[in-house]
Amino acid sequence: MHRGKGMKFVTDSRVGISNRKQNIAKDFSEYPGRTEAFWPNFLLKEWMVGSVFLIGFIALTIVEAPPLQNIADPTNTSYIPLPDWYFLFLYQLLKYQFAAGDWILLGTVILPGVAFTALLIAPWLDQGLERRPAKRPVAISFMLLGILSIFYLTWESVQTTHWDQVHEQGILQVPGEGPEIDTAAPGYEIYAAQSCVNCHGQNLEGGAAAPGLVGTAYTAEEIADIAVNGIGTMPAGQWEGSDEDLQAMSEFIASYGEGGENNQ
């Protein structure tokens, strides 16, 4: 048949396709202004931003002293533990009657678990492509409810917390920064002879079993009464000395208390 009109060409399935080009992604250089090399361009920007935040964090730790306190004392029932600021909303939740006491499981596990689970599954409950808030009522409602709840509970916790007491309790006593204890005083000799140093420390700094006595708000009479009758976890009947020794020791400890002559 002559070439021309009516001629048909049929392909052969036995012909290999090794010369066909593979689906290779285009190089980033073919998209100027929209892409960049991961190394070193992108990583360099990330490193610079990270360095700024790191320097700022280090500067903050140098300028603001960390709120360190004494060793935890399980016998000190007057200590008020306070969580970090980002957990204050959960701390406030436990103050309500419906989430504390017999209902403590509701306030510590159930309610927080339901709230965080709702926020977690919100993207799966609303899978629409709309970005306008009015078109995404489910996801936006969960988000606003979560933000308003956390904001309100945090604000309420800040307003109802006695911050002066929180800052004063458990103040870290660094050796050498407190008042110098007169270990040659008769009151201190009685204090040591009665084994008070075993719980309250050689420098009245306190310990795991008893609070510190430096800066105490008790008067000499109140200290004498505590030594005889006990207080809190301190049992009664610990004093074994005379009334004169009790008075001397109480006046010695009171001199290092609030407004005491040795604590100025």
PDB file of C-alpha atoms in Angstrom:
ATOM      1  CA  MET A   1       0.000   0.000   0.000  1.00  0.00           C
ATOM      2  CA  HIS A   2       1.305   3.367  -0.904  1.00  0.00           C
ATOM      3  CA  ARG A   3       1.909   5.910   1.774  1.00  0.00           C
ATOM      4  CA  GLY A   4      -0.830   8.426   2.037  1.00  0.00           C
ATOM      5  CA  LYS A   5      -4.495   8.428   2.662  1.00  0.00           C
ATOM      6  CA  GLY A   6      -5.929   5.301   4.341  1.00  0.00           C
ATOM      7  CA  MET A   7      -2.620   4.180   5.855  1.00  0.00           C
ATOM      8  CA  LYS A   8      -2.717   3.179   9.529  1.00  0.00           C
ATOM      9  CA  PHE A   9       0.177   2.797  11.977  1.00  0.00           C
ATOM     10  CA  VAL A  10      -0.042   0.213  14.741  1.00  0.00           C
ATOM     11  CA  THR A  11       2.274   0.164  17.753  1.00  0.00           C
ATOM     12  CA  ASP A  12       4.080  -2.916  18.988  1.00  0.00           C
ATOM     13  CA  SER A  13       3.605  -3.810  22.664  1.00  0.00           C
ATOM     14  CA  ARG A  14       6.998  -5.466  22.660  1.00  0.00           C
ATOM     15  CA  VAL A  15       8.751  -2.156  22.325  1.00  0.00           C
ATOM     16  CA  GLY A  16      10.347  -1.186  25.646  1.00  0.00           C
ATOM     17  CA  ILE A  17       9.631   2.082  27.430  1.00  0.00           C
ATOM     18  CA  SER A  18      12.999   2.476  29.089  1.00  0.00           C
ATOM     19  CA  ASN A  19      13.511   5.786  27.396  1.00  0.00           C
ATOM     20  CA  ARG A  20      10.395   7.298  29.006  1.00  0.00           C
ATOM     21  CA  LYS A  21      11.229  10.064  31.506  1.00  0.00           C
ATOM     22  CA  GLN A  22      10.441   9.392  35.151  1.00  0.00           C
ATOM     23  CA  ASN A  23       8.210  11.702  37.238  1.00  0.00           C
ATOM     24  CA  ILE A  24      10.977  13.686  38.861  1.00  0.00           C
ATOM     25  CA  ALA A  25      10.056  16.716  40.947  1.00  0.00           C
ATOM     26  CA  LYS A  26      11.264  20.003  39.611  1.00  0.00           C
ATOM     27  CA  ASP A  27      14.194  21.681  41.251  1.00  0.00           C
ATOM     28  CA  PHE A  28      13.407  24.476  43.703  1.00  0.00           C
ATOM     29  CA  SER A  29      15.245  26.903  41.427  1.00  0.00           C
ATOM     30  CA  GLU A  30      12.377  26.616  38.915  1.00  0.00           C
ATOM     31  CA  TYR A  31      10.106  28.384  41.426  1.00  0.00           C
ATOM     32  CA  PRO A  32      11.933  31.665  42.126  1.00  0.00           C
ATOM     33  CA  GLY A  33      10.647  33.548  45.165  1.00  0.00           C
ATOM     34  CA  ARG A  34       8.495  30.668  46.415  1.00  0.00           C
ATOM     35  CA  THR A  35      11.006  28.030  47.529  1.00  0.00           C
ATOM     36  CA  GLU A  36      14.519  27.891  48.907  1.00  0.00           C
ATOM     37  CA  ALA A  37      17.175  25.339  49.693  1.00  0.00           C
ATOM     38  CA  PHE A  38      16.735  23.530  53.009  1.00  0.00           C
ATOM     39  CA  TRP A  39      20.491  23.617  53.573  1.00  0.00           C
ATOM     40  CA  PRO A  40      21.803  26.095  54.382  1.00  0.00           C
ATOM     41  CA  ASN A  41      19.155  28.788  53.710  1.00  0.00           C
ATOM     42  CA  PHE A  42      16.198  27.441  55.704  1.00  0.00           C
ATOM     43  CA  LEU A  43      18.254  26.017  58.573  1.00  0.00           C
ATOM     44  CA  LEU A  44      20.183  29.275  58.884  1.00  0.00           C
ATOM     45  CA  LYS A  45      16.950  31.221  59.411  1.00  0.00           C
ATOM     46  CA  GLU A  46      15.732  28.690  61.972  1.00  0.00           C
ATOM     47  CA  TRP A  47      19.061  28.852  63.802  1.00  0.00           C
ATOM     48  CA  MET A  48      18.963  32.656  63.938  1.00  0.00           C
ATOM     49  CA  VAL A  49      15.423  32.724  65.348  1.00  0.00           C
ATOM     50  CA  GLY A  50      16.308  30.012  67.870  1.00  0.00           C
ATOM     51  CA  SER A  51      19.404  31.950  68.941  1.00  0.00           C
ATOM     52  CA  VAL A  52      17.348  35.087  69.629  1.00  0.00           C
ATOM     53  CA  PHE A  53      14.950  33.167  71.872  1.00  0.00           C
ATOM     54  CA  LEU A  54      17.838  31.371  73.610  1.00  0.00           C
ATOM     55  CA  ILE A  55      19.657  34.634  74.354  1.00  0.00           C
ATOM     56  CA  GLY A  56      16.419  36.174  75.641  1.00  0.00           C
ATOM     57  CA  PHE A  57      15.789  33.183  77.895  1.00  0.00           C
ATOM     58  CA  ILE A  58      19.329  33.284  79.291  1.00  0.00           C
ATOM     59  CA  ALA A  59      19.023  37.034  79.931  1.00  0.00           C
ATOM     60  CA  LEU A  60      15.743  36.464  81.771  1.00  0.00           C
ATOM     61  CA  THR A  61      17.299  33.820  84.032  1.00  0.00           C
ATOM     62  CA  ILE A  62      20.165  36.199  84.853  1.00  0.00           C
ATOM     63  CA  VAL A  63      17.975  39.232  85.591  1.00  0.00           C
ATOM     64  CA  GLU A  64      15.172  37.461  87.478  1.00  0.00           C
ATOM     65  CA  ALA A  65      16.202  35.161  90.320  1.00  0.00           C
ATOM     66  CA  PRO A  66      14.504  31.759  90.302  1.00  0.00           C
ATOM     67  CA  PRO A  67      11.842  31.352  93.025  1.00  0.00           C
ATOM     68  CA  LEU A  68      13.739  28.691  94.959  1.00  0.00           C
ATOM     69  CA  GLN A  69      12.505  27.557  98.336  1.00  0.00           C
ATOM     70  CA  ASN A  70      13.634  25.298 101.151  1.00  0.00           C
ATOM     71  CA  ILE A  71      13.579  21.516 101.047  1.00  0.00           C
ATOM     72  CA  ALA A  72      10.041  20.151 100.958  1.00  0.00           C
ATOM     73  CA  ASP A  73       8.772  19.528 104.467  1.00  0.00           C
ATOM     74  CA  PRO A  74       5.937  16.963 104.647  1.00  0.00           C
ATOM     75  CA  THR A  75       5.319  17.873 108.291  1.00  0.00           C
ATOM     76  CA  ASN A  76       4.610  21.539 107.553  1.00  0.00           C
ATOM     77  CA  THR A  77       0.829  21.595 107.179  1.00  0.00           C
ATOM     78  CA  SER A  78       0.743  25.382 106.826  1.00  0.00           C
ATOM     79  CA  TYR A  79       2.589  25.315 103.510  1.00  0.00           C
ATOM     80  CA  ILE A  80       0.355  26.189 100.541  1.00  0.00           C
ATOM     81  CA  PRO A  81       1.616  24.518  97.351  1.00  0.00           C
ATOM     82  CA  LEU A  82       0.985  26.538  94.220  1.00  0.00           C
ATOM     83  CA  PRO A  83       1.430  25.237  90.655  1.00  0.00           C
ATOM     84  CA  ASP A  84       3.015  27.169  87.824  1.00  0.00           C
ATOM     85  CA  TRP A  85       0.930  29.848  86.144  1.00  0.00           C
ATOM     86  CA  TYR A  86      -0.068  27.663  83.192  1.00  0.00           C
ATOM     87  CA  PHE A  87      -1.747  25.183  85.583  1.00  0.00           C
ATOM     88  CA  LEU A  88      -3.578  27.785  87.683  1.00  0.00           C
ATOM     89  CA  PHE A  89      -6.865  27.132  85.878  1.00  0.00           C
ATOM     90  CA  LEU A  90      -6.792  23.477  86.971  1.00  0.00           C
ATOM     91  CA  TYR A  91      -5.786  24.579  90.470  1.00  0.00           C
ATOM     92  CA  GLN A  92      -8.786  26.915  90.598  1.00  0.00           C
ATOM     93  CA  LEU A  93     -11.110  24.177  89.371  1.00  0.00           C
ATOM     94  CA  LEU A  94     -10.311  22.111  92.472  1.00  0.00           C
ATOM     95  CA  LYS A  95     -11.562  24.926  94.727  1.00  0.00           C
ATOM     96  CA  TYR A  96     -15.154  24.442  93.635  1.00  0.00           C
ATOM     97  CA  GLN A  97     -17.372  22.119  95.613  1.00  0.00           C
ATOM     98  CA  PHE A  98     -18.490  20.114  92.586  1.00  0.00           C
ATOM     99  CA  ALA A  99     -14.849  19.252  91.724  1.00  0.00           C
ATOM    100  CA  ALA A 100     -13.345  18.646  95.171  1.00  0.00           C
ATOM    101  CA  GLY A 101     -13.882  16.456  98.196  1.00  0.00           C
ATOM    102  CA  ASP A 102     -15.895  13.394  97.264  1.00  0.00           C
ATOM    103  CA  TRP A 103     -15.937  14.649  93.671  1.00  0.00           C
ATOM    104  CA  ILE A 104     -12.163  15.067  93.393  1.00  0.00           C
ATOM    105  CA  LEU A 105     -12.015  12.525  90.549  1.00  0.00           C
ATOM    106  CA  LEU A 106     -14.370  14.729  88.555  1.00  0.00           C
ATOM    107  CA  GLY A 107     -12.136  17.775  88.948  1.00  0.00           C
ATOM    108  CA  THR A 108      -8.784  16.048  88.418  1.00  0.00           C
ATOM    109  CA  VAL A 109      -9.539  13.506  85.675  1.00  0.00           C
ATOM    110  CA  ILE A 110     -13.004  13.617  84.137  1.00  0.00           C
ATOM    111  CA  LEU A 111     -13.564  17.322  83.428  1.00  0.00           C
ATOM    112  CA  PRO A 112      -9.992  18.043  82.195  1.00  0.00           C
ATOM    113  CA  GLY A 113     -10.071  14.816  80.181  1.00  0.00           C
ATOM    114  CA  VAL A 114     -13.350  15.709  78.462  1.00  0.00           C
ATOM    115  CA  ALA A 115     -12.166  19.263  77.742  1.00  0.00           C
ATOM    116  CA  PHE A 116      -8.822  18.291  76.216  1.00  0.00           C
ATOM    117  CA  THR A 117     -10.378  15.407  74.287  1.00  0.00           C
ATOM    118  CA  ALA A 118     -12.937  17.790  72.782  1.00  0.00           C
ATOM    119  CA  LEU A 119     -10.172  20.136  71.655  1.00  0.00           C
ATOM    120  CA  LEU A 120      -8.201  17.193  70.302  1.00  0.00           C
ATOM    121  CA  ILE A 121     -10.998  15.796  68.119  1.00  0.00           C
ATOM    122  CA  ALA A 122     -12.340  19.191  67.006  1.00  0.00           C
ATOM    123  CA  PRO A 123     -10.474  19.047  63.628  1.00  0.00           C
ATOM    124  CA  TRP A 124     -12.099  15.675  62.869  1.00  0.00           C
ATOM    125  CA  LEU A 125     -15.568  16.912  63.819  1.00  0.00           C
ATOM    126  CA  ASP A 126     -15.321  19.799  61.377  1.00  0.00           C
ATOM    127  CA  GLN A 127     -13.441  18.773  58.242  1.00  0.00           C
ATOM    128  CA  GLY A 128     -14.743  21.500  55.962  1.00  0.00           C
ATOM    129  CA  LEU A 129     -12.447  23.565  53.794  1.00  0.00           C
ATOM    130  CA  GLU A 130     -13.970  26.848  54.910  1.00  0.00           C
ATOM    131  CA  ARG A 131     -11.670  29.176  56.817  1.00  0.00           C
ATOM    132  CA  ARG A 132     -14.241  31.787  57.819  1.00  0.00           C
ATOM    133  CA  PRO A 133     -15.261  31.403  61.493  1.00  0.00           C
ATOM    134  CA  ALA A 134     -18.977  31.706  60.633  1.00  0.00           C
ATOM    135  CA  LYS A 135     -18.689  28.642  58.423  1.00  0.00           C
ATOM    136  CA  ARG A 136     -16.942  26.528  61.100  1.00  0.00           C
ATOM    137  CA  PRO A 137     -19.270  26.661  64.118  1.00  0.00           C
ATOM    138  CA  VAL A 138     -18.151  23.391  65.740  1.00  0.00           C
ATOM    139  CA  ALA A 139     -14.391  24.014  65.767  1.00  0.00           C
ATOM    140  CA  ILE A 140     -14.771  27.706  66.623  1.00  0.00           C
ATOM    141  CA  SER A 141     -17.163  26.924  69.493  1.00  0.00           C
ATOM    142  CA  PHE A 142     -14.748  24.419  71.028  1.00  0.00           C
ATOM    143  CA  MET A 143     -11.870  26.845  70.676  1.00  0.00           C
ATOM    144  CA  LEU A 144     -13.709  29.814  72.200  1.00  0.00           C
ATOM    145  CA  LEU A 145     -15.106  27.718  75.044  1.00  0.00           C
ATOM    146  CA  GLY A 146     -11.646  26.391  75.871  1.00  0.00           C
ATOM    147  CA  ILE A 147      -9.961  29.811  75.739  1.00  0.00           C
ATOM    148  CA  LEU A 148     -12.641  31.553  77.806  1.00  0.00           C
ATOM    149  CA  SER A 149     -12.678  28.775  80.418  1.00  0.00           C
ATOM    150  CA  ILE A 150      -8.889  28.775  80.835  1.00  0.00           C
ATOM    151  CA  PHE A 151      -8.768  32.594  80.929  1.00  0.00           C
ATOM    152  CA  TYR A 152     -11.547  32.898  83.509  1.00  0.00           C
ATOM    153  CA  LEU A 153     -10.242  30.162  85.814  1.00  0.00           C
ATOM    154  CA  THR A 154      -6.686  31.553  85.648  1.00  0.00           C
ATOM    155  CA  TRP A 155      -7.905  35.080  86.408  1.00  0.00           C
ATOM    156  CA  GLU A 156     -10.053  33.815  89.280  1.00  0.00           C
ATOM    157  CA  SER A 157      -7.117  31.892  90.744  1.00  0.00           C
ATOM    158  CA  VAL A 158      -4.855  34.951  90.586  1.00  0.00           C
ATOM    159  CA  GLN A 159      -7.475  37.106  92.316  1.00  0.00           C
ATOM    160  CA  THR A 160      -8.176  34.664  95.155  1.00  0.00           C
ATOM    161  CA  THR A 161      -4.586  33.642  95.942  1.00  0.00           C
ATOM    162  CA  HIS A 162      -2.827  35.350  98.867  1.00  0.00           C
ATOM    163  CA  TRP A 163       0.418  36.063  97.049  1.00  0.00           C
ATOM    164  CA  ASP A 164       2.133  37.643 100.065  1.00  0.00           C
ATOM    165  CA  GLN A 165       1.808  34.403 102.015  1.00  0.00           C
ATOM    166  CA  VAL A 166       2.935  32.358  99.035  1.00  0.00           C
ATOM    167  CA  HIS A 167       6.099  34.429  98.609  1.00  0.00           C
ATOM    168  CA  GLU A 168       6.945  34.444 102.311  1.00  0.00           C
ATOM    169  CA  GLN A 169       6.520  30.735 102.952  1.00  0.00           C
ATOM    170  CA  GLY A 170       9.460  28.463 102.430  1.00  0.00           C
ATOM    171  CA  ILE A 171      11.937  31.270 101.709  1.00  0.00           C
ATOM    172  CA  LEU A 172      15.260  29.713 100.796  1.00  0.00           C
ATOM    173  CA  GLN A 173      17.808  30.213 103.555  1.00  0.00           C
ATOM    174  CA  VAL A 174      21.269  30.210 102.049  1.00  0.00           C
ATOM    175  CA  PRO A 175      24.102  29.562 104.527  1.00  0.00           C
ATOM    176  CA  GLY A 176      25.891  32.799 105.342  1.00  0.00           C
ATOM    177  CA  GLU A 177      22.984  35.062 104.342  1.00  0.00           C
ATOM    178  CA  GLY A 178      20.909  34.701 107.511  1.00  0.00           C
ATOM    179  CA  PRO A 179      21.690  36.148 110.925  1.00  0.00           C
ATOM    180  CA  GLU A 180      24.712  34.760 112.711  1.00  0.00           C
ATOM    181  CA  ILE A 181      23.599  32.469 115.498  1.00  0.00           C
ATOM    182  CA  ASP A 182      25.303  33.007 118.840  1.00  0.00           C
ATOM    183  CA  THR A 183      26.141  29.413 119.699  1.00  0.00           C
ATOM    184  CA  ALA A 184      27.825  30.508 122.938  1.00  0.00           C
ATOM    185  CA  ALA A 185      24.615  31.991 124.368  1.00  0.00           C
ATOM    186  CA  PRO A 186      23.043  30.125 127.325  1.00  0.00           C
ATOM    187  CA  GLY A 187      19.772  29.879 125.431  1.00  0.00           C
ATOM    188  CA  TYR A 188      21.483  28.097 122.549  1.00  0.00           C
ATOM    189  CA  GLU A 189      23.198  25.643 124.901  1.00  0.00           C
ATOM    190  CA  ILE A 190      19.793  24.722 126.310  1.00  0.00           C
ATOM    191  CA  TYR A 191      18.408  24.530 122.767  1.00  0.00           C
ATOM    192  CA  ALA A 192      21.138  22.060 121.816  1.00  0.00           C
ATOM    193  CA  ALA A 193      20.913  20.081 125.067  1.00  0.00           C
ATOM    194  CA  GLN A 194      17.176  19.489 124.537  1.00  0.00           C
ATOM    195  CA  SER A 195      17.973  17.957 121.099  1.00  0.00           C
ATOM    196  CA  CYS A 196      16.032  20.716 119.314  1.00  0.00           C
ATOM    197  CA  VAL A 197      18.866  20.867 116.803  1.00  0.00           C
ATOM    198  CA  ASN A 198      17.866  17.451 115.468  1.00  0.00           C
ATOM    199  CA  CYS A 199      14.687  18.897 113.948  1.00  0.00           C
ATOM    200  CA  HIS A 200      15.150  22.668 113.802  1.00  0.00           C
ATOM    201  CA  GLY A 201      18.812  22.661 112.757  1.00  0.00           C
ATOM    202  CA  GLN A 202      21.998  23.924 114.316  1.00  0.00           C
ATOM    203  CA  ASN A 203      21.436  27.428 112.898  1.00  0.00           C
ATOM    204  CA  LEU A 204      17.661  27.457 113.500  1.00  0.00           C
ATOM    205  CA  GLU A 205      17.237  26.972 109.755  1.00  0.00           C
ATOM    206  CA  GLY A 206      14.732  24.139 110.080  1.00  0.00           C
ATOM    207  CA  GLY A 207      14.665  20.896 108.147  1.00  0.00           C
ATOM    208  CA  ALA A 208      12.447  18.200 106.738  1.00  0.00           C
ATOM    209  CA  ALA A 209      10.916  17.443 110.140  1.00  0.00           C
ATOM    210  CA  ALA A 210      10.403  20.965 111.504  1.00  0.00           C
ATOM    211  CA  PRO A 211      10.166  24.574 110.266  1.00  0.00           C
ATOM    212  CA  GLY A 212      12.920  27.146 110.680  1.00  0.00           C
ATOM    213  CA  LEU A 213      12.916  29.364 113.739  1.00  0.00           C
ATOM    214  CA  VAL A 214      14.700  32.363 112.226  1.00  0.00           C
ATOM    215  CA  GLY A 215      12.072  35.002 111.541  1.00  0.00           C
ATOM    216  CA  THR A 216       9.373  33.218 113.542  1.00  0.00           C
ATOM    217  CA  ALA A 217       6.300  35.266 114.447  1.00  0.00           C
ATOM    218  CA  TYR A 218       5.849  33.601 117.859  1.00  0.00           C
ATOM    219  CA  THR A 219       6.634  35.459 121.067  1.00  0.00           C
ATOM    220  CA  ALA A 220       8.793  34.016 123.830  1.00  0.00           C
ATOM    221  CA  GLU A 221       5.687  32.998 125.808  1.00  0.00           C
ATOM    222  CA  GLU A 222       4.177  31.254 122.768  1.00  0.00           C
ATOM    223  CA  ILE A 223       7.452  29.453 122.060  1.00  0.00           C
ATOM    224  CA  ALA A 224       7.584  28.208 125.640  1.00  0.00           C
ATOM    225  CA  ASP A 225       4.013  26.956 125.394  1.00  0.00           C
ATOM    226  CA  ILE A 226       4.778  25.134 122.118  1.00  0.00           C
ATOM    227  CA  ALA A 227       7.877  23.512 123.619  1.00  0.00           C
ATOM    228  CA  VAL A 228       5.766  22.049 126.412  1.00  0.00           C
ATOM    229  CA  ASN A 229       2.403  21.358 124.758  1.00  0.00           C
ATOM    230  CA  GLY A 230       3.508  20.869 121.162  1.00  0.00           C
ATOM    231  CA  ILE A 231       1.887  22.132 117.963  1.00  0.00           C
ATOM    232  CA  GLY A 232       0.877  20.500 114.701  1.00  0.00           C
ATOM    233  CA  THR A 233       3.010  17.412 114.194  1.00  0.00           C
ATOM    234  CA  MET A 234       5.226  18.294 117.163  1.00  0.00           C
ATOM    235  CA  PRO A 235       3.987  16.159 120.062  1.00  0.00           C
ATOM    236  CA  ALA A 236       3.609  17.385 123.619  1.00  0.00           C
ATOM    237  CA  GLY A 237       5.878  16.313 126.444  1.00  0.00           C
ATOM    238  CA  GLN A 238       9.168  16.964 124.635  1.00  0.00           C
ATOM    239  CA  TRP A 239      10.481  19.466 127.173  1.00  0.00           C
ATOM    240  CA  GLU A 240      12.502  17.947 129.998  1.00  0.00           C
ATOM    241  CA  GLY A 241      14.206  20.993 131.505  1.00  0.00           C
ATOM    242  CA  SER A 242      13.372  23.503 134.213  1.00  0.00           C
ATOM    243  CA  ASP A 243      11.144  26.541 133.879  1.00  0.00           C
ATOM    244  CA  GLU A 244      14.182  28.823 134.008  1.00  0.00           C
ATOM    245  CA  ASP A 245      15.825  26.976 131.144  1.00  0.00           C
ATOM    246  CA  LEU A 246      12.566  27.058 129.202  1.00  0.00           C
ATOM    247  CA  GLN A 247      12.334  30.821 129.587  1.00  0.00           C
ATOM    248  CA  ALA A 248      15.979  31.335 128.585  1.00  0.00           C
ATOM    249  CA  MET A 249      15.632  29.184 125.493  1.00  0.00           C
ATOM    250  CA  SER A 250      12.329  30.797 124.471  1.00  0.00           C
ATOM    251  CA  GLU A 251      13.750  34.301 124.784  1.00  0.00           C
ATOM    252  CA  PHE A 252      16.805  33.235 122.794  1.00  0.00           C
ATOM    253  CA  ILE A 253      14.690  31.884 119.910  1.00  0.00           C
ATOM    254  CA  ALA A 254      12.355  34.902 120.023  1.00  0.00           C
ATOM    255  CA  SER A 255      15.364  37.209 119.635  1.00  0.00           C
ATOM    256  CA  TYR A 256      15.814  35.778 116.128  1.00  0.00           C
ATOM    257  CA  GLY A 257      12.138  36.113 115.271  1.00  0.00           C
ATOM    258  CA  GLU A 258      10.265  38.917 113.562  1.00  0.00           C
ATOM    259  CA  GLY A 259      11.437  42.164 115.122  1.00  0.00           C
ATOM    260  CA  GLY A 260      13.891  40.355 117.368  1.00  0.00           C
ATOM    261  CA  GLU A 261      17.087  42.136 118.312  1.00  0.00           C
ATOM    262  CA  ASN A 262      19.239  39.493 116.625  1.00  0.00           C
ATOM    263  CA  ASN A 263      17.247  39.474 113.371  1.00  0.00           C
ATOM    264  CA  GLN A 264      17.611  43.097 112.366  1.00  0.00           C
TER     265      GLN A 264
END
